[in-house]
CSV table of C-alpha atoms and ligand atoms in Angstrom, one decimal:
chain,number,residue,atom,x,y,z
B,1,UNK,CA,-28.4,-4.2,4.1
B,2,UNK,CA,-24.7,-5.0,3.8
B,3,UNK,CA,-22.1,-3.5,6.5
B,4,UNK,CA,-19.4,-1.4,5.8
B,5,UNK,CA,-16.9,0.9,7.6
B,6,UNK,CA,-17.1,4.7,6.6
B,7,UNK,CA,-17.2,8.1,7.9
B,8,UNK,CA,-20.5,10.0,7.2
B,9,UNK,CA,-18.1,13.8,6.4
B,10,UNK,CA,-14.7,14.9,6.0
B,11,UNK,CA,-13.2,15.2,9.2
B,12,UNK,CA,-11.1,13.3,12.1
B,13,UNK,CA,-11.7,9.9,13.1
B,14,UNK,CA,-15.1,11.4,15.0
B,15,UNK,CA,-16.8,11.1,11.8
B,16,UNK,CA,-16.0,7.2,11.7
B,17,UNK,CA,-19.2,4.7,11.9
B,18,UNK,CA,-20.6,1.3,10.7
B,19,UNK,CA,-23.2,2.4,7.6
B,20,UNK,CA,-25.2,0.7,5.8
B,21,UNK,CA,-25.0,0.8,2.3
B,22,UNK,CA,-27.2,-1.1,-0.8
B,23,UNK,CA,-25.7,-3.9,-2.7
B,24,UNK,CA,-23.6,-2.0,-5.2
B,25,UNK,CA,-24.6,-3.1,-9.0
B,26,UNK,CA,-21.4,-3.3,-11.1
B,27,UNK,CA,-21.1,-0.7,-13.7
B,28,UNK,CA,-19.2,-1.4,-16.9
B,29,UNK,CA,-15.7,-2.7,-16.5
B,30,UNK,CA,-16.5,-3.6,-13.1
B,31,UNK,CA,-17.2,-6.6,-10.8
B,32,UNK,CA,-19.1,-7.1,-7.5
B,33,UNK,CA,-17.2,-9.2,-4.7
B,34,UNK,CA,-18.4,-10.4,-1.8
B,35,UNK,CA,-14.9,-9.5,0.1
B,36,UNK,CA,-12.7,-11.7,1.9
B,37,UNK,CA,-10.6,-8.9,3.4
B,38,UNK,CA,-9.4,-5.7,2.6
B,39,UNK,CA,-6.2,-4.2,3.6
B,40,UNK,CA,-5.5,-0.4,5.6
B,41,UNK,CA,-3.7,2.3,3.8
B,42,UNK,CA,-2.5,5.7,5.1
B,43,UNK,CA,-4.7,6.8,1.7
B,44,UNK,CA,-7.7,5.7,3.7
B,45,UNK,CA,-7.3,8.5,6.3
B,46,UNK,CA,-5.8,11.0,4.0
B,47,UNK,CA,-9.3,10.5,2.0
B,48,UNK,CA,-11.5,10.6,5.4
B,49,UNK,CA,-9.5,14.2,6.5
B,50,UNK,CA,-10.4,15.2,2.6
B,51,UNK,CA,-6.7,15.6,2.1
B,52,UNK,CA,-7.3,14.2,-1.8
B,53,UNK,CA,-11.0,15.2,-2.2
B,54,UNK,CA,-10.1,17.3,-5.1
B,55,UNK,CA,-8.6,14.7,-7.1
B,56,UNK,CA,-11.0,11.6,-5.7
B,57,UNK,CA,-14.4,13.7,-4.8
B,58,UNK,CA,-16.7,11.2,-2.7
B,59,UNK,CA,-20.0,11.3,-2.3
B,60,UNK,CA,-20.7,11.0,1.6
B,61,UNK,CA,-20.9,8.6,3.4
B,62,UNK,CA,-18.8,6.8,2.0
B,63,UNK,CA,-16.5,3.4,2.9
B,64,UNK,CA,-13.5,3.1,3.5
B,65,UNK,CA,-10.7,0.9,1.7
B,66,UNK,CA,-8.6,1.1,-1.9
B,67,UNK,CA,-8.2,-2.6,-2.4
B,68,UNK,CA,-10.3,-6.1,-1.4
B,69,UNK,CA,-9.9,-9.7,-2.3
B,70,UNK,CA,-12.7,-11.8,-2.8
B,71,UNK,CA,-15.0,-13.9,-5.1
B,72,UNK,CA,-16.6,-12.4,-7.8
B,73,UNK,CA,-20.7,-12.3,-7.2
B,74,UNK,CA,-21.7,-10.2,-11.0
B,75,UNK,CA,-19.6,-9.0,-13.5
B,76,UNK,CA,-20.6,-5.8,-15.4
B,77,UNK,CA,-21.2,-5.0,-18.9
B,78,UNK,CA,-18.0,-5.5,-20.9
B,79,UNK,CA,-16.2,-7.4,-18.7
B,80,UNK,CA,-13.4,-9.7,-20.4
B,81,UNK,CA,-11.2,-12.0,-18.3
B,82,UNK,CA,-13.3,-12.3,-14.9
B,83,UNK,CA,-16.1,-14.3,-14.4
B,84,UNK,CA,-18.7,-15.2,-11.5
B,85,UNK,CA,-16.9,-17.4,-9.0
B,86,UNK,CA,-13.7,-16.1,-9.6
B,87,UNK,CA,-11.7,-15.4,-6.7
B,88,UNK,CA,-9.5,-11.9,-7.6
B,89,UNK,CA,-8.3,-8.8,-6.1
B,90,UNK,CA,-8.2,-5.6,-7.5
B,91,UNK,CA,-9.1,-1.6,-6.6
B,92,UNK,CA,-12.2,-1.0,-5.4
B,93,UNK,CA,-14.2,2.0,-6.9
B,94,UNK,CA,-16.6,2.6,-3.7
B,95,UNK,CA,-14.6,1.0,-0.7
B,96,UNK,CA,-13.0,-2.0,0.3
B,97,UNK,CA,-13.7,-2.2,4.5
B,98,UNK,CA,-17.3,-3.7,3.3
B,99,UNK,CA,-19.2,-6.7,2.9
B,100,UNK,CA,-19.7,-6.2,-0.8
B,101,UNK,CA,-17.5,-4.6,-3.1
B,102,UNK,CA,-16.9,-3.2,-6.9
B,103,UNK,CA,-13.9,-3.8,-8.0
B,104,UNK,CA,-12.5,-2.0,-11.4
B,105,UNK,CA,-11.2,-4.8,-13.5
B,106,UNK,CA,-8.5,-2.5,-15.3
B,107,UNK,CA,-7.0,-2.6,-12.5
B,108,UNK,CA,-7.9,-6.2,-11.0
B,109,UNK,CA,-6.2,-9.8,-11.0
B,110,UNK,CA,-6.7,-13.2,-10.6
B,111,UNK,CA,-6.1,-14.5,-7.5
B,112,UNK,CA,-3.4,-17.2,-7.5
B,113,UNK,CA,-4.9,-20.5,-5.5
B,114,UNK,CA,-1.8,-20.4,-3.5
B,115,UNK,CA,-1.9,-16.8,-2.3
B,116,UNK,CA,-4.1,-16.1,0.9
B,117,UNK,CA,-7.1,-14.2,0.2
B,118,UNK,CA,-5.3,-12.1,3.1
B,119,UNK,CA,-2.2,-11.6,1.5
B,120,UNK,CA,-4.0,-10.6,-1.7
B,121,UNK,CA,-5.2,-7.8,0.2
B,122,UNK,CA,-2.6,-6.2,0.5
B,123,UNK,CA,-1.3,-6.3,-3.2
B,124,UNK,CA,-3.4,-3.6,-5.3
B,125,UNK,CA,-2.1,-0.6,-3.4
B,126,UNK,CA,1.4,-1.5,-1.2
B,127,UNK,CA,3.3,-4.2,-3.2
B,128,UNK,CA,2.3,-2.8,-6.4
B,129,UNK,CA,3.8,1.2,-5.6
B,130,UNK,CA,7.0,-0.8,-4.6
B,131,UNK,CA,6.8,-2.9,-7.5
B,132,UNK,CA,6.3,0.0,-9.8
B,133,UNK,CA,9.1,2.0,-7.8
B,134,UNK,CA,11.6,-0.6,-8.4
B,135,UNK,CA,10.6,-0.8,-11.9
B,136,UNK,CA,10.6,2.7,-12.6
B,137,UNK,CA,14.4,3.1,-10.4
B,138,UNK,CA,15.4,0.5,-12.6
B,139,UNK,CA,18.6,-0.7,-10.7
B,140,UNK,CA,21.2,-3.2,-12.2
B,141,UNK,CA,22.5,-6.0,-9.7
B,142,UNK,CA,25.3,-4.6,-7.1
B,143,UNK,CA,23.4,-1.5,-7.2
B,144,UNK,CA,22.7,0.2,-3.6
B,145,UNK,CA,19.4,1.7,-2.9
B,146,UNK,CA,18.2,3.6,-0.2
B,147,UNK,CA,14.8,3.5,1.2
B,148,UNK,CA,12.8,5.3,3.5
B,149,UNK,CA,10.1,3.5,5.7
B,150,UNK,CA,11.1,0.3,4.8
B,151,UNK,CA,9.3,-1.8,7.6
B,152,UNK,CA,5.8,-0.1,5.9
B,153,UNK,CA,3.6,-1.7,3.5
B,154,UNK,CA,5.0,-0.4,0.8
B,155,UNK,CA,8.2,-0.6,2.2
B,156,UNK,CA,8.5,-4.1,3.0
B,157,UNK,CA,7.4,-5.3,-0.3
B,158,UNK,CA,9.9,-2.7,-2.0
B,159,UNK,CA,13.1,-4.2,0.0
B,160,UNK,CA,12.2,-7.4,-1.3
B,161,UNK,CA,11.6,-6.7,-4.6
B,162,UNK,CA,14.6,-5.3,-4.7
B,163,UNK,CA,16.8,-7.4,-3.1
B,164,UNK,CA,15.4,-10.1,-5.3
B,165,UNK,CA,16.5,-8.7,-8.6
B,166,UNK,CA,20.1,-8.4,-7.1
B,167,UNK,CA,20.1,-4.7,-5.7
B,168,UNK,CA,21.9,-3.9,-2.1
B,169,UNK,CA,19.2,-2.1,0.1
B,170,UNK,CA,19.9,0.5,2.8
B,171,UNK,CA,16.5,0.7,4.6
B,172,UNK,CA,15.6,3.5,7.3
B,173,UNK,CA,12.6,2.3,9.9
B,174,UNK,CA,12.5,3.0,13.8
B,175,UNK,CA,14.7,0.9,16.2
B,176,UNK,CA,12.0,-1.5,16.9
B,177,UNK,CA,11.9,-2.9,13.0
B,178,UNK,CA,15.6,-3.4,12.5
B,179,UNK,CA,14.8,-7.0,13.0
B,180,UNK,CA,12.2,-7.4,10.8
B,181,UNK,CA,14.4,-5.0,8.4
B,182,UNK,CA,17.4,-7.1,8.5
B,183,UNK,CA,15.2,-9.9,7.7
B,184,UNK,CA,14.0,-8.7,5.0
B,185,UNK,CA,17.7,-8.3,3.6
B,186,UNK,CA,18.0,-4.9,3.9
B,187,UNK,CA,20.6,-3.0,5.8
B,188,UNK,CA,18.7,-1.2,8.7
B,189,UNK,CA,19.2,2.3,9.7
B,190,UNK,CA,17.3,4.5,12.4
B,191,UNK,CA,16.0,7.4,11.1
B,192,UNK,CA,16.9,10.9,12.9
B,193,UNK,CA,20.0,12.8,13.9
B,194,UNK,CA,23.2,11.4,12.0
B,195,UNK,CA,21.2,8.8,9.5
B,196,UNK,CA,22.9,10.7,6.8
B,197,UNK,CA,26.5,10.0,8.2
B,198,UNK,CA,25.8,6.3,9.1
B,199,UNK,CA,24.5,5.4,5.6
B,200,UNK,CA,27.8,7.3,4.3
B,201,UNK,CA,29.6,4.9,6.6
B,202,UNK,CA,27.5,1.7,5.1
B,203,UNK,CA,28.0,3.6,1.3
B,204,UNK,CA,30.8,5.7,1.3
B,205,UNK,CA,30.4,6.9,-2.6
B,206,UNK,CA,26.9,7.4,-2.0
B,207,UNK,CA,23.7,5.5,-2.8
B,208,UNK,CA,22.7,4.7,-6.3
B,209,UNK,CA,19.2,5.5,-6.0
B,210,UNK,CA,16.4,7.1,-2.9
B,211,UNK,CA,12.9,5.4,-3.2
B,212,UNK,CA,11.1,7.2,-0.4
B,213,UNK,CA,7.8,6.2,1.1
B,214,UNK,CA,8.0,8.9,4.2
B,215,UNK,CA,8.1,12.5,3.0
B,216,UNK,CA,9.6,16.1,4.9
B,217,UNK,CA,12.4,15.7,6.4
B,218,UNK,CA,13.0,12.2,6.8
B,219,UNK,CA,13.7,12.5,2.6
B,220,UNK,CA,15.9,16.2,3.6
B,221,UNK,CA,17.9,13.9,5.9
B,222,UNK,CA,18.5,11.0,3.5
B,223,UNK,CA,19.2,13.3,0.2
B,224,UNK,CA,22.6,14.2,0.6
B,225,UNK,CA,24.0,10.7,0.6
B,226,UNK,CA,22.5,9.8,-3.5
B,227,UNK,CA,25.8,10.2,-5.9
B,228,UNK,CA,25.3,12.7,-8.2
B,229,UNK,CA,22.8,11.8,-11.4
B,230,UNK,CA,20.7,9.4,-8.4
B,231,UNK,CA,17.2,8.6,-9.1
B,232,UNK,CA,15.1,10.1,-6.3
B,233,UNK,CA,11.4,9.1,-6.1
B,234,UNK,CA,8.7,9.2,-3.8
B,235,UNK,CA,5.5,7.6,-2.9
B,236,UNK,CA,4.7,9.9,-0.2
B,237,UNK,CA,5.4,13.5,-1.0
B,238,UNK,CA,6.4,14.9,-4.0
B,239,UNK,CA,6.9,18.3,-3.0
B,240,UNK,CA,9.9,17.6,-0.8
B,241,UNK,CA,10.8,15.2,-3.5
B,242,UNK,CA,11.4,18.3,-5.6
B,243,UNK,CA,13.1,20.4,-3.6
B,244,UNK,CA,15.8,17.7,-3.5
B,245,UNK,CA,15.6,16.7,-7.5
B,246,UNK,CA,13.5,13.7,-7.3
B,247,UNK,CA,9.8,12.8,-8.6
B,248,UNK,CA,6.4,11.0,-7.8
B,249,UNK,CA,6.5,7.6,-8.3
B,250,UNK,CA,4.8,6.3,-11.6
B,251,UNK,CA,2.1,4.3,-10.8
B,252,UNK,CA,0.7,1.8,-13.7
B,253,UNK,CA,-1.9,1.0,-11.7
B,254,UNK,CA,-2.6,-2.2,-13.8
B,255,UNK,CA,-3.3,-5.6,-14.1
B,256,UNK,CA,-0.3,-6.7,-15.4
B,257,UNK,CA,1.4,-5.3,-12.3
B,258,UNK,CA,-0.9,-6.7,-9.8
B,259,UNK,CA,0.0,-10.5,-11.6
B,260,UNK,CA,3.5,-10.0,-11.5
B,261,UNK,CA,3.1,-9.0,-8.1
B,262,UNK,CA,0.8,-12.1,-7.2
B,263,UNK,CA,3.1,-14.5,-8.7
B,264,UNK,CA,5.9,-13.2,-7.0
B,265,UNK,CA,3.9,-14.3,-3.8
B,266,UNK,CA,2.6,-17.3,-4.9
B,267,UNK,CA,6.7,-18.1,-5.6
B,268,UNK,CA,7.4,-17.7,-2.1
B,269,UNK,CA,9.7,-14.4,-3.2
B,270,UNK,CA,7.6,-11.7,-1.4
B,271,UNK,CA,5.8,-11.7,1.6
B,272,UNK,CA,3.6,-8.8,2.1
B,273,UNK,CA,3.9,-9.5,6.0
B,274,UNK,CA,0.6,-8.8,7.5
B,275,UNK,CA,1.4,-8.6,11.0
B,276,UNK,CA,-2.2,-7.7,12.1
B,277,UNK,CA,-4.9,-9.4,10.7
B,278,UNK,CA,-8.6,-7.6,12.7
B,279,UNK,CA,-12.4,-8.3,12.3
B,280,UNK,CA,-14.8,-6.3,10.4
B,281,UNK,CA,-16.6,-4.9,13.5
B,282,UNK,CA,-12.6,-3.9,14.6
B,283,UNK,CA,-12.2,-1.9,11.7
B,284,UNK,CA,-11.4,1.2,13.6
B,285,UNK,CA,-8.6,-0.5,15.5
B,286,UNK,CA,-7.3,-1.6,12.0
B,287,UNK,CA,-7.5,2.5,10.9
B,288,UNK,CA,-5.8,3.9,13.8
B,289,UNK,CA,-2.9,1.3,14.1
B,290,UNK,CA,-2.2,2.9,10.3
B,291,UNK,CA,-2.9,6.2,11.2
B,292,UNK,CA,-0.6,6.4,13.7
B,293,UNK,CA,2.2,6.0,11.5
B,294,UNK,CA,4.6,3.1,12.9
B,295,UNK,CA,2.8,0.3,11.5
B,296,UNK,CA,4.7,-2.6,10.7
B,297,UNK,CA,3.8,-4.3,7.1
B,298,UNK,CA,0.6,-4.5,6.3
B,299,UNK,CA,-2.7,-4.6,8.4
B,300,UNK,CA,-5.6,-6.7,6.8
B,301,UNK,CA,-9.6,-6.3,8.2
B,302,UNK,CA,-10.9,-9.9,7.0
B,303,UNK,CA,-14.5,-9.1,6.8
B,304,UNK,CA,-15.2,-12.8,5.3
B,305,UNK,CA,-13.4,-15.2,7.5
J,401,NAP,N1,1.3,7.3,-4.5
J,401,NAP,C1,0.8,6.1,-4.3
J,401,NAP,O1,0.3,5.4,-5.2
J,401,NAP,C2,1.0,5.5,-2.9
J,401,NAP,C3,0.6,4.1,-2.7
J,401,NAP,C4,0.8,3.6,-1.5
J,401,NAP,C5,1.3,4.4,-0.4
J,401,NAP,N2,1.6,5.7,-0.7
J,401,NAP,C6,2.1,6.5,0.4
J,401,NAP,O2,3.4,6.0,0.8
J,401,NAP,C7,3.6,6.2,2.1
J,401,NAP,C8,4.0,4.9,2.8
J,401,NAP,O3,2.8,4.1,2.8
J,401,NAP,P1,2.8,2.7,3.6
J,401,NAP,O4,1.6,2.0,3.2
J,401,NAP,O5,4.1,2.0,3.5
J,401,NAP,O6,2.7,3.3,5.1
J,401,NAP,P2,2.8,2.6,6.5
J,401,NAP,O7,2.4,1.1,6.3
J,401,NAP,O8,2.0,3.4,7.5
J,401,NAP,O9,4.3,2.6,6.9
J,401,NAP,C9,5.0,3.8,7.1
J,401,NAP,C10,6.3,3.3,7.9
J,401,NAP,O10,7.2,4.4,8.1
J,401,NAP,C11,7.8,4.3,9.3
J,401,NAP,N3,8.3,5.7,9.7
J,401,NAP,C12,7.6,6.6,10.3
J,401,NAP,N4,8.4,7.8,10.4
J,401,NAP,C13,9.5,7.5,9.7
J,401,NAP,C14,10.7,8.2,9.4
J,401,NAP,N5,10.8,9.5,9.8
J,401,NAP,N6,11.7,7.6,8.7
J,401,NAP,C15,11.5,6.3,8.2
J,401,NAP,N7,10.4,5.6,8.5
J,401,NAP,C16,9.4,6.1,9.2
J,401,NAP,C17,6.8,3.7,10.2
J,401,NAP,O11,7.2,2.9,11.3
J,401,NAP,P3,8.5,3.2,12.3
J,401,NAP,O12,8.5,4.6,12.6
J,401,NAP,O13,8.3,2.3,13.4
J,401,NAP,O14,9.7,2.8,11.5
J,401,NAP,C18,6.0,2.8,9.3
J,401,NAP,O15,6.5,1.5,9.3
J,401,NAP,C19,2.3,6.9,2.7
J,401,NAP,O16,2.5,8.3,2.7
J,401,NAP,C20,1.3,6.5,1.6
J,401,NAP,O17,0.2,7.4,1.6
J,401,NAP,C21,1.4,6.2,-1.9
């Protein structure tokens, strides 16, 4: 039977284990891949704790993963666009760290032939919230936006987007990711005591716009320094968010998106960064790296290599 990478009950990472699951058969709307890779997403520990099991119940066990890249093996009823052979990425509807997965095609794409199964990975979930961020902000050139977590997935796809349609970026990340911050071409700024004063110092009438990705205090911290009438959104933690006047992020969660996103890969204008790329049988190694909650980028499992 096919391997995946699941956790057998909500819980800690003790509930981790390889399981073995049937071939899934595609549903309507939906296409089987055999998967390339998938990528890690703080959602895929939030799920296994059972932080979101009211909104996404799962029926246990269950494998991990939001998103996979691969090459389509059947295509369910009603399935327009996607054929067998195709190479695409998309959200999967029953886990991604896996040999074989469904993949929803509303919200599914193409795989440009110049974009690394690897990097497509990483697109559905991370690059397509900070696409859909930066959308939503909807910042004019010279505009200055401030973002929290910006050497994240989502971050460092956000600080390129941005940058790219003309917008100035103040980006908070720990000391070790002011390099790959800066490179990004994003102003960096260490998060903790005085952040607040030295992004006054880098934006003295304030920031235009907050897209956080951290949550708590790190938005607290960064709140006071958005002009007043600012845009504050979040991808992390929308309660926070409203103590300080700001809103979950709206996710379109389509495959429009996930093209744009794609092609703004394939044109050499965003790099997801994968800075870890592990082995199926690693998966575990992949998790924790995320769960600890200083990754940098984006961490892919390639489970096809
Ligand atoms: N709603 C949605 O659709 C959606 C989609 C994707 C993600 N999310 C959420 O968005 C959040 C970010 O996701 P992600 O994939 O980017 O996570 P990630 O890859 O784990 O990145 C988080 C980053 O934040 C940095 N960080 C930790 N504490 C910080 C602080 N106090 N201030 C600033 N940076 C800090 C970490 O490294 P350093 O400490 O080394 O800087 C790390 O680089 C998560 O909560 C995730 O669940 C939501």
């Amino acid at each position: 039977m096919p391997k995946a990478y699941g956790f057998t009950e909500y819980g800690g990472s003790d509930t981790q284990t390889f399981i073995d699951l049937p071939k899934p058969t595609p549903g309507p709307g939906e296409v089987l891949i055999t998967v390339s890779a998938t990528s890690v997403n703080p959602a895929d520990w939030k799920m296994r704790e059972g932080y979101m099991r009211e909104f996404v119940p799962l029926d246990l066990p269950a494998a991990f993963g939001l998103e996979a890249a691969g090459t389509i093996e059947a295509v369910g009823d009603g399935v327009t666009g996607f054929e067998i052979g195709d190479e695409v990425f998309g959200r999967t509807t029953q886990g991604g760290y896996s040999e074989y997965a469904l993949v929803s095609t509303d919200t599914a794409a193409l795989k440009p032939a110049g974009v690394s199964f690897n990097d497509a990975a990483t697109l559905t979930v991370g690059a397509a919230t900070a696409y859909d961020g930066i959308e939503e902000l909807g910042l004019g050139r010279g505009a200055t936006l401030l973002l929290t977590g910006a050497g994240g997935g989502v971050g460092v796809a956000a600080v390129q987007i941005a940058i790219h349609r003309g917008v100035t970026v103040i980006g908070t990340a720990g000391a070790r990711k002011k390099d790959l911050v800066e490179s990004l071409g994003a102003t960096h700024v260490e998060y903790g005591a005085g952040v607040a004063d030295q992004i006054r110092t880098i934006a003295p009438e304030g920031v235009d716009a907050i897209y956080d990705l951290i949550g708590g205090d790190a938005l607290r911290d960064v709140a006071v320094t958005a002009k007043s009438g600012a845009k504050i959104i979040t991808a992390a933690d929308p309660v926070t968010a409203g103590e300080v006047g700001g809103t979950m992020v709206a996710r379109k969660n389509d495959g429009e998106v996930l093209d744009a996103v794609a092609r703004l890969v394939e044109a050499g204008t965003l790099d997801p960064h994968v800075t870890e790329i592990f082995p199926l049988d690693r998966a575990s190694e992949a998790l924790a790296l995320v769960e600890g909650g200083h990754a940098a980028g984006k961490i892919v499992i390639a489970v096809t290599p």
